[in-house]
Amino acid sequence: MSKKRNLYLNTIPVEEARAKYLEAVREKITVRHEVIKVTDSLNRITAKAVYARYSSPLFNASAMDGIAVRAADTDNASETSPVTLTEEQYLVVDTGDPIHPPYDAVIMAEDIVETEEGVRITASANSWQHIRTVGEDIVAGEMILPGGHRIRAIDVGVLLSAGILEIEVVRRPEVAIFPTGTEIIEPEDEPEEGSIIESNSRMFENMVTDAGGIGHRFPPIIDDYEQIKAKVSEAVRNYDMVIINAGSSAGTEDYTVHVLRELGEVLVHGVAIKPGKPVILALVNDKPVIGLPGYPVSAYIGFENFVEPVIQMMSGSSGKSHESVQAHISRRLVSSLKHKEYVRVKVGKVGDKFVAAPLARGAGAAMSLVRADGFCVIEQNSEGVEAGDIVDIELYRSKSEIENTVVVIGSHDLILDVMADIMPTRYSSMFVSSTHVGSMGGLMALKRGEAHMSPIHLLEEETGEYNVPYLKRMFSEPMALIKGVQRIQGIMVKKGNPLGITGLADLAAENVRYVNRQRGAGTRVLFDYRLKQLGIPEKSINGYDREMATHMAVAAAVASDGADAGMGVLSAAKAMDLDFIPVGPEEYDFALPRKYLELPHIKAFIDILGSREFAERVEKLGGYGLEHTGEVVII
Amino acid sequence: MSKKRNLYLNTIPVEEARAKYLEAVREKITVRHEVIKVTDSLNRITAKAVYARYSSPLFNASAMDGIAVRAADTDNASETSPVTLTEEQYLVVDTGDPIHPPYDAVIMAEDIVETEEGVRITASANSWQHIRTVGEDIVAGEMILPGGHRIRAIDVGVLLSAGILEIEVVRRPEVAIFPTGTEIIEPEDEPEEGSIIESNSRMFENMVTDAGGIGHRFPPIIDDYEQIKAKVSEAVRNYDMVIINAGSSAGTEDYTVHVLRELGEVLVHGVAIKPGKPVILALVNDKPVIGLPGYPVSAYIGFENFVEPVIQMMSGSSGKSHESVQAHISRRLVSSLKHKEYVRVKVGKVGDKFVAAPLARGAGAAMSLVRADGFCVIEQNSEGVEAGDIVDIELYRSKSEIENTVVVIGSHDLILDVMADIMPTRYSSMFVSSTHVGSMGGLMALKRGEAHMSPIHLLEEETGEYNVPYLKRMFSEPMALIKGVQRIQGIMVKKGNPLGITGLADLAAENVRYVNRQRGAGTRVLFDYRLKQLGIPEKSINGYDREMATHMAVAAAVASDGADAGMGVLSAAKAMDLDFIPVGPEEYDFALPRKYLELPHIKAFIDILGSREFAERVEKLGGYGLEHTGEVVII
C-alpha cells in the first residue's frame, strides 16, 4: 500500500474543544473599532455606549394642534360658565410648535369654540398640559445605546434626533476562505468523472456574512504541502481569520494539520461531533485558523460550532439564537456515546403537537440540510431517543412558517414538488413539506399522527381497487381521500434500450442489473404483485435487494449505469432522459383524517390541486391523468 | 383664528384598512423578477422553483478512506478465517474517489491489515457498502428550492453543487421616501428653537431594507402644496412605491391628503390605531403611496402595519415573524374601544415567569421604542388589561437575550447606564435593563416578582439609616442588599446661580420655579424630610406639584429654563452643566431577594460593580463614593 495515512485524531467533547479554543483566541485577538456614519450603521454593533448630544424635544413644544394659553387665565372656565379668551391671551399652535412664556398650557382644537370676541373654552387648563417638555423623550447626556448593541432601524432614527451623526462600531472581521483539493472544480467548469464541484467555500462566505464578518473566498489550492503553506502564511498576515476546507482529516492527502503544526499551534484536531469530527482548531501568527471537513453537512456543522463563535467574539455580536420547539420524534434514533450528534429533522405541526421526522444522517447529504427545518441534537452522554419521545429541536425555519405547513409523508411523486412550489406563491406564508417513505410508511405515519396527509398508490390484489380498501382496513377514525393523479408505472431503461427489455419477464435475465424500491412502497407492492402473476421468483432478479427510496433515485441509478432497469413513473424517466416500457396505470391519491379537511392550509392544498396552474405544470411533466384531481372522497 | 383646519379623519379598524388597501395594491402591481448570480443571492427570494442541473454525487464515490473491492471476493472472510486480497483485487481509495466496475464495495481503512501478500480482511463486505451512489444527495431534475423561498447560505452551496450558477429572484421594490415640513432640519444642521431634526426618513430607509426593498431618501420638501405635488408626480413614475412623512394629519399645513386626492385615489385616511391614527393609504399612477404621521412612534407603527406588508407583497417575501411570549403585565392598561393600541413594554424573566412593564405611551417618545423589548397589543374590542393579567407580547429582542437580562426596577441613577454598557461587553449575551419608578415603586415591583433587584435610597427618619430598615419592614422573604454607591444629593440651579440660591430655605421664594420628583422617589422622600426639618410648608414651594421621573429630566428642565431649581445628584448636574448646592450624602444600593444571588447574570452584575472598569467610569461621572461598592449584605 503506497499511500501514507495518519489514522489517529484525538476526539474531545464539543464544548471542551470550543471553550479551550475560544479562550486561546481571546488572549490573542483585539476587537477593533471604526467610526462610520449613523446612516450606514444598520446591523452594526456599537463599540461602546452612545450618549445623546441634544435633548428631544429640543424645546418645550405643543403636543397637540390647538391654542397656547396661560393656565391661570382659564382657572374659572366650566361648562356652566365658559370663559372667552381674547386674541392677546392665546396663540394658535400646531403640534410641535414651540411654547414660550407666558404660555404654559395647550388646549386642543377640539375643545374650543371660535366666536367674534375670541375663543370660548368650557374647562380650565392645568399648567403644562399638552406640552412636551424639553428632554421628555431624550435628555442630552443620557445613554441612548449601550456597547455591544446591534443597531436597528429605530436606533438610527433616535441617534440622528439626538444629534449623533457618526458612531463607533466594531470592525467586521475579515475572513480568508481557502478551498483545497486536487479533485475540486469551480462551479462554472464542466464536470468530469471524479470531479467535485467546490461549493462549501461559497456557503462559508455567506455564513461569515450572517455571523457578522466579511468573507474573502480564494481560488482552490491543490493538495500540495508547499502551496497550502505559502497561502496560509500570507493570509494570516492580511486577514483576521483563515478557514481551510477540506484536508482536515487524516487521509493520505490531508496536509492541513501538518502545515498548521509547522506554522503555528494546533490546539485541537478531531472533535467528538457527528457529522463533523475532523475539525482542526489552530492559531498561526496569533490569528485563528480553522480546518473544516469537506462533506457539506460536516462543514456546515463545524462552521456553526467553531467558526461562528470566533467571528462573534471578534465582531462583538452576541450571536443569533435559534428558535427552538419541543417535538415528538417520529423514529428511534440510536447515537453513540462517542460523539454529540446533529440529526437533521423536518418539523411539522399536526393537530396540537409538533412532530420531528429525522432525515438522512449522511454527512454528504447537503440537500438534507436544505430540506431540514432544524436539528435534533443528541448529546454525547446519550445513546439516543425512542420513537415518540419529546425532544428539543433547534429550528432554522420560523415556528409560524412551520405552523402553516402541510405535512405530507408517504409515496414520492414529482407532483409534490409542483405543489410545494405553487403553495407559497399562491397562498402567502403557507407551505408544503414532503417526506418520502413509501405508501405504507406514509399511512403508518398518518396513524401515529405525524402527518396531515399521505400520498399513496396501493393496489388491492383481489379487487384491483386502489387506496380506498387500505384506508377502510387500517383506520378506525373517519377518513377522506383527496384524489390526486392517474399515472403510468413502467420499467425505466437506458436511452435506446440497449438490452432490448420488453417487459417484466426480461428482468429475470442474468445480465440485467435491476434496482428495486423499498418495502412498503406502492411501486414495490405493484412489482411484487406482477412478479407473482407472472410466476417469476424474486431471487431470479439480479439486484432485487438493492433498494432505493424514490422514483428519481432509481432513474438516476439507471441513467448513470449503476443499474440497467428499475420500476417507476413516466415523469421520472422523462426527467432523466430514459426509455420507458409501460406496465400499467395506477391511482396516486392523498389520504387524510377527515377532521383536517377544514384546516386553512389543507383547503389551500385542495384548491391548488384543482387549479389551472397545477394542471399546466403537471402536463409538462408528462404521463399523468387529471380526471378527478382535487375531488374529495369521504371514506 | 386665521389658520384653516380639516378636523375630521375617518377611522376604520386596522385589519379592515390593511385588507382593503392590499387588495387594491395587488390588482395594480406586478411582481418583477431578475436573474442574478447565485453567489450574490443570499437573502433574496426565489421567483420560481429551481431544479438541479447535475446530480450529486456526480458519480459513484467512496464514502470512506479505504479500499475498493468486489463484494463477491470477500464473501468468506471472517474473524476466524480472514481473507487476503491481492493487489489486483483492490484499489486504495480516499473519500470521494470514483468507484468503477468491477469494484462494488468499499472497506474502511480501519478494518484492514496490510501484509506482505496483500491486504487482510476479517469480515465480508456487502455490495454497495460505503459507496455514495450517483444522485444520493441530489438527483438531476429534482427540485432544489421552491418559489418564494428566502435563500440561505446552505442553499447557495447546494445550488452551486447542482450546477446552478444564476438564479431568477424577485426584484427588490424601490421605495422613494420624502420627508416634508417647513420646520424640519437635517441632522447635520445646527438646531434652533422650533427646529425638529428630521430622522424618520432614515429610520424608514432602514426599515425598507429590513422588509426586502431598497429605500431612496430624498431631501426634505417644505409644506407647500405645489412642491409636494411635483415631487410625488415625478416619484410615482420612477419608483415602485412612495412614502410621504409627515403632513398626513388634518392640521393647517397638512397638504398630503389633498395632493394625493388630486393626483390619484385616497383609499384610507385615518385608521383606528394608537399611536399612528393619521395614516393615508393611496394609489397614484397605480403605485402605492403612503402618508405616515410625524411622531416617531406613530411613524414606526404605521410603517409596520401598512408599508411593510406592501413591500413584502412586492418582494415576494413571506415576512419576518416576531417571536412572541406570554408575560404578566405589571400595570393596569386602560385602552379605548376606538382603536387598537400598541403599548411598548420592557420584558424580563424573573423566577419562572416573564413580566412585561409598560413604557411611556406618548407617540413622540422614540426612546421608548429603543428601550422597549416588544409590544403589548390591545385589540380594538378590548378596554384594556388588569395588572397581573397574562398577555401576549410581540418581541423584538430575542427570547434568549431576555432570559439573560437582569431586570432592575427602582430609583434612577446614571450608574445604571454604566452597568448596562459594561455588562454585554464583559459577559457576552448578558444584559441589564432598568426602569425608573423611584425607590418605593421599585420595592413594590420587587414584592410583586416583577424585578430581580431594586436600586433604592430610602432614608429612615428616626434612625438616619438608609435602605435596610425598609427591607426588614416590607419583606417577609429572605433579602439581601448589594451595596451600590454613596452619592451627594443637592439643589441643581442654572450655571452661575442667577437667583443666588444657597440652600433649601431659598426655594420658598416666590420667584423660584421649582421642579419636583415624583412621590415614592428617594429624592422626594429626602426633600420632604428636609422641608419638614426646616419647617417650610409644601405649598410655599412654587412648582411643588410639577413632578418628573428622573434626575436627568429635572436637570434638563433647569438647563432649558423650564424651571430654576430642582433636587438631584451631582452627576446629573455635571452632565447638564448646572451649578450644584450640596444638601447631603446618601446610600444608593440594590435590594434583592436572597435567592437571586446565585443566578449567573446576578453574579455577573455583582462582579462588574466591584470591577476596576466600573470604578473608573463612575469616577468620571463625579460625586460618588465607592467604599463598599459590590459588597453583599444579608438582611
PDB file of C-alpha atoms in Angstrom, chain B residues 519-622:
ATOM      1  CA  ARG B 519     -43.984  60.610  45.085  1.00  0.00           C
ATOM      2  CA  GLY B 520     -42.089  57.471  46.221  1.00  0.00           C
ATOM      3  CA  ALA B 521     -38.775  58.609  44.770  1.00  0.00           C
ATOM      4  CA  GLY B 522     -35.951  58.553  47.329  1.00  0.00           C
ATOM      5  CA  THR B 523     -35.083  62.121  46.372  1.00  0.00           C
ATOM      6  CA  ARG B 524     -38.656  63.187  47.095  1.00  0.00           C
ATOM      7  CA  VAL B 525     -38.577  61.401  50.471  1.00  0.00           C
ATOM      8  CA  LEU B 526     -35.384  63.291  51.303  1.00  0.00           C
ATOM      9  CA  PHE B 527     -36.780  66.609  50.066  1.00  0.00           C
ATOM     10  CA  ASP B 528     -39.975  66.262  52.116  1.00  0.00           C
ATOM     11  CA  TYR B 529     -37.954  65.217  55.180  1.00  0.00           C
ATOM     12  CA  ARG B 530     -35.683  68.250  54.925  1.00  0.00           C
ATOM     13  CA  LEU B 531     -38.613  70.639  54.349  1.00  0.00           C
ATOM     14  CA  LYS B 532     -40.224  69.272  57.498  1.00  0.00           C
ATOM     15  CA  GLN B 533     -36.968  69.676  59.442  1.00  0.00           C
ATOM     16  CA  LEU B 534     -36.758  73.302  58.307  1.00  0.00           C
ATOM     17  CA  GLY B 535     -40.458  73.948  58.866  1.00  0.00           C
ATOM     18  CA  ILE B 536     -41.080  75.002  55.272  1.00  0.00           C
ATOM     19  CA  PRO B 537     -44.667  74.268  54.145  1.00  0.00           C
ATOM     20  CA  GLU B 538     -45.030  72.388  50.840  1.00  0.00           C
ATOM     21  CA  LYS B 539     -47.340  74.950  49.342  1.00  0.00           C
ATOM     22  CA  SER B 540     -44.793  77.704  49.716  1.00  0.00           C
ATOM     23  CA  ILE B 541     -42.737  75.923  47.036  1.00  0.00           C
ATOM     24  CA  ASN B 542     -43.722  77.236  43.581  1.00  0.00           C
ATOM     25  CA  GLY B 543     -43.795  74.069  41.410  1.00  0.00           C
ATOM     26  CA  TYR B 544     -44.023  71.505  44.223  1.00  0.00           C
ATOM     27  CA  ASP B 545     -46.681  69.645  42.204  1.00  0.00           C
ATOM     28  CA  ARG B 546     -44.706  69.534  38.951  1.00  0.00           C
ATOM     29  CA  GLU B 547     -43.207  66.034  39.061  1.00  0.00           C
ATOM     30  CA  MET B 548     -40.521  64.464  36.899  1.00  0.00           C
ATOM     31  CA  ALA B 549     -39.342  60.890  36.851  1.00  0.00           C
ATOM     32  CA  THR B 550     -35.534  61.094  36.761  1.00  0.00           C
ATOM     33  CA  HIS B 551     -32.624  63.228  37.910  1.00  0.00           C
ATOM     34  CA  MET B 552     -31.786  63.936  34.302  1.00  0.00           C
ATOM     35  CA  ALA B 553     -35.309  65.139  33.477  1.00  0.00           C
ATOM     36  CA  VAL B 554     -35.125  67.580  36.381  1.00  0.00           C
ATOM     37  CA  ALA B 555     -31.674  68.720  35.284  1.00  0.00           C
ATOM     38  CA  ALA B 556     -32.905  69.224  31.714  1.00  0.00           C
ATOM     39  CA  ALA B 557     -35.865  71.324  32.914  1.00  0.00           C
ATOM     40  CA  VAL B 558     -33.493  73.586  34.829  1.00  0.00           C
ATOM     41  CA  ALA B 559     -30.975  73.795  31.993  1.00  0.00           C
ATOM     42  CA  SER B 560     -33.672  74.776  29.471  1.00  0.00           C
ATOM     43  CA  ASP B 561     -35.189  77.447  31.741  1.00  0.00           C
ATOM     44  CA  GLY B 562     -38.325  75.380  32.265  1.00  0.00           C
ATOM     45  CA  ALA B 563     -37.534  75.770  35.974  1.00  0.00           C
ATOM     46  CA  ASP B 564     -34.999  77.478  38.263  1.00  0.00           C
ATOM     47  CA  ALA B 565     -34.166  74.702  40.706  1.00  0.00           C
ATOM     48  CA  GLY B 566     -34.663  71.014  41.359  1.00  0.00           C
ATOM     49  CA  MET B 567     -33.196  68.400  43.629  1.00  0.00           C
ATOM     50  CA  GLY B 568     -30.926  65.679  42.300  1.00  0.00           C
ATOM     51  CA  VAL B 569     -27.460  64.128  42.277  1.00  0.00           C
ATOM     52  CA  LEU B 570     -24.180  65.775  41.369  1.00  0.00           C
ATOM     53  CA  SER B 571     -23.582  63.591  38.312  1.00  0.00           C
ATOM     54  CA  ALA B 572     -26.829  64.804  36.709  1.00  0.00           C
ATOM     55  CA  ALA B 573     -25.917  68.427  37.400  1.00  0.00           C
ATOM     56  CA  LYS B 574     -22.480  67.848  35.875  1.00  0.00           C
ATOM     57  CA  ALA B 575     -23.943  66.123  32.809  1.00  0.00           C
ATOM     58  CA  MET B 576     -26.166  69.153  32.107  1.00  0.00           C
ATOM     59  CA  ASP B 577     -23.545  71.742  33.126  1.00  0.00           C
ATOM     60  CA  LEU B 578     -25.510  73.105  36.082  1.00  0.00           C
ATOM     61  CA  ASP B 579     -24.380  74.533  39.384  1.00  0.00           C
ATOM     62  CA  PHE B 580     -24.919  72.335  42.420  1.00  0.00           C
ATOM     63  CA  ILE B 581     -25.605  73.217  46.068  1.00  0.00           C
ATOM     64  CA  PRO B 582     -24.926  70.102  48.205  1.00  0.00           C
ATOM     65  CA  VAL B 583     -27.591  69.051  50.694  1.00  0.00           C
ATOM     66  CA  GLY B 584     -26.089  65.810  51.980  1.00  0.00           C
ATOM     67  CA  PRO B 585     -24.799  62.300  51.251  1.00  0.00           C
ATOM     68  CA  GLU B 586     -26.951  59.179  50.830  1.00  0.00           C
ATOM     69  CA  GLU B 587     -26.640  55.439  50.172  1.00  0.00           C
ATOM     70  CA  TYR B 588     -27.796  54.123  46.784  1.00  0.00           C
ATOM     71  CA  ASP B 589     -27.964  50.297  46.990  1.00  0.00           C
ATOM     72  CA  PHE B 590     -29.568  47.331  45.223  1.00  0.00           C
ATOM     73  CA  ALA B 591     -32.211  45.353  47.137  1.00  0.00           C
ATOM     74  CA  LEU B 592     -32.989  41.812  46.009  1.00  0.00           C
ATOM     75  CA  PRO B 593     -34.435  38.517  47.243  1.00  0.00           C
ATOM     76  CA  ARG B 594     -31.586  36.410  48.558  1.00  0.00           C
ATOM     77  CA  LYS B 595     -32.456  33.516  46.228  1.00  0.00           C
ATOM     78  CA  TYR B 596     -31.399  35.534  43.160  1.00  0.00           C
ATOM     79  CA  LEU B 597     -27.807  35.922  44.401  1.00  0.00           C
ATOM     80  CA  GLU B 598     -26.908  32.594  42.771  1.00  0.00           C
ATOM     81  CA  LEU B 599     -28.180  33.441  39.259  1.00  0.00           C
ATOM     82  CA  PRO B 600     -25.342  33.735  36.731  1.00  0.00           C
ATOM     83  CA  HIS B 601     -26.365  37.178  35.491  1.00  0.00           C
ATOM     84  CA  ILE B 602     -26.761  38.483  39.045  1.00  0.00           C
ATOM     85  CA  LYS B 603     -23.292  37.163  39.856  1.00  0.00           C
ATOM     86  CA  ALA B 604     -22.004  38.949  36.765  1.00  0.00           C
ATOM     87  CA  PHE B 605     -23.732  42.147  37.927  1.00  0.00           C
ATOM     88  CA  ILE B 606     -22.023  41.971  41.329  1.00  0.00           C
ATOM     89  CA  ASP B 607     -18.699  41.195  39.695  1.00  0.00           C
ATOM     90  CA  ILE B 608     -18.932  44.281  37.493  1.00  0.00           C
ATOM     91  CA  LEU B 609     -19.912  46.535  40.422  1.00  0.00           C
ATOM     92  CA  GLY B 610     -16.630  45.558  42.055  1.00  0.00           C
ATOM     93  CA  SER B 611     -14.543  45.907  38.900  1.00  0.00           C
ATOM     94  CA  ARG B 612     -11.849  48.447  38.180  1.00  0.00           C
ATOM     95  CA  GLU B 613     -13.575  49.382  34.897  1.00  0.00           C
ATOM     96  CA  PHE B 614     -16.765  50.319  36.751  1.00  0.00           C
ATOM     97  CA  ALA B 615     -14.836  52.370  39.308  1.00  0.00           C
ATOM     98  CA  GLU B 616     -13.035  54.314  36.580  1.00  0.00           C
ATOM     99  CA  ARG B 617     -16.223  55.049  34.678  1.00  0.00           C
ATOM    100  CA  VAL B 618     -18.073  56.203  37.804  1.00  0.00           C
ATOM    101  CA  GLU B 619     -15.119  58.352  38.819  1.00  0.00           C
ATOM    102  CA  LYS B 620     -15.606  60.313  35.592  1.00  0.00           C
ATOM    103  CA  LEU B 621     -19.279  60.976  36.339  1.00  0.00           C
ATOM    104  CA  GLY B 622     -18.246  62.619  39.610  1.00  0.00           C
TER     105      GLY B 622
END
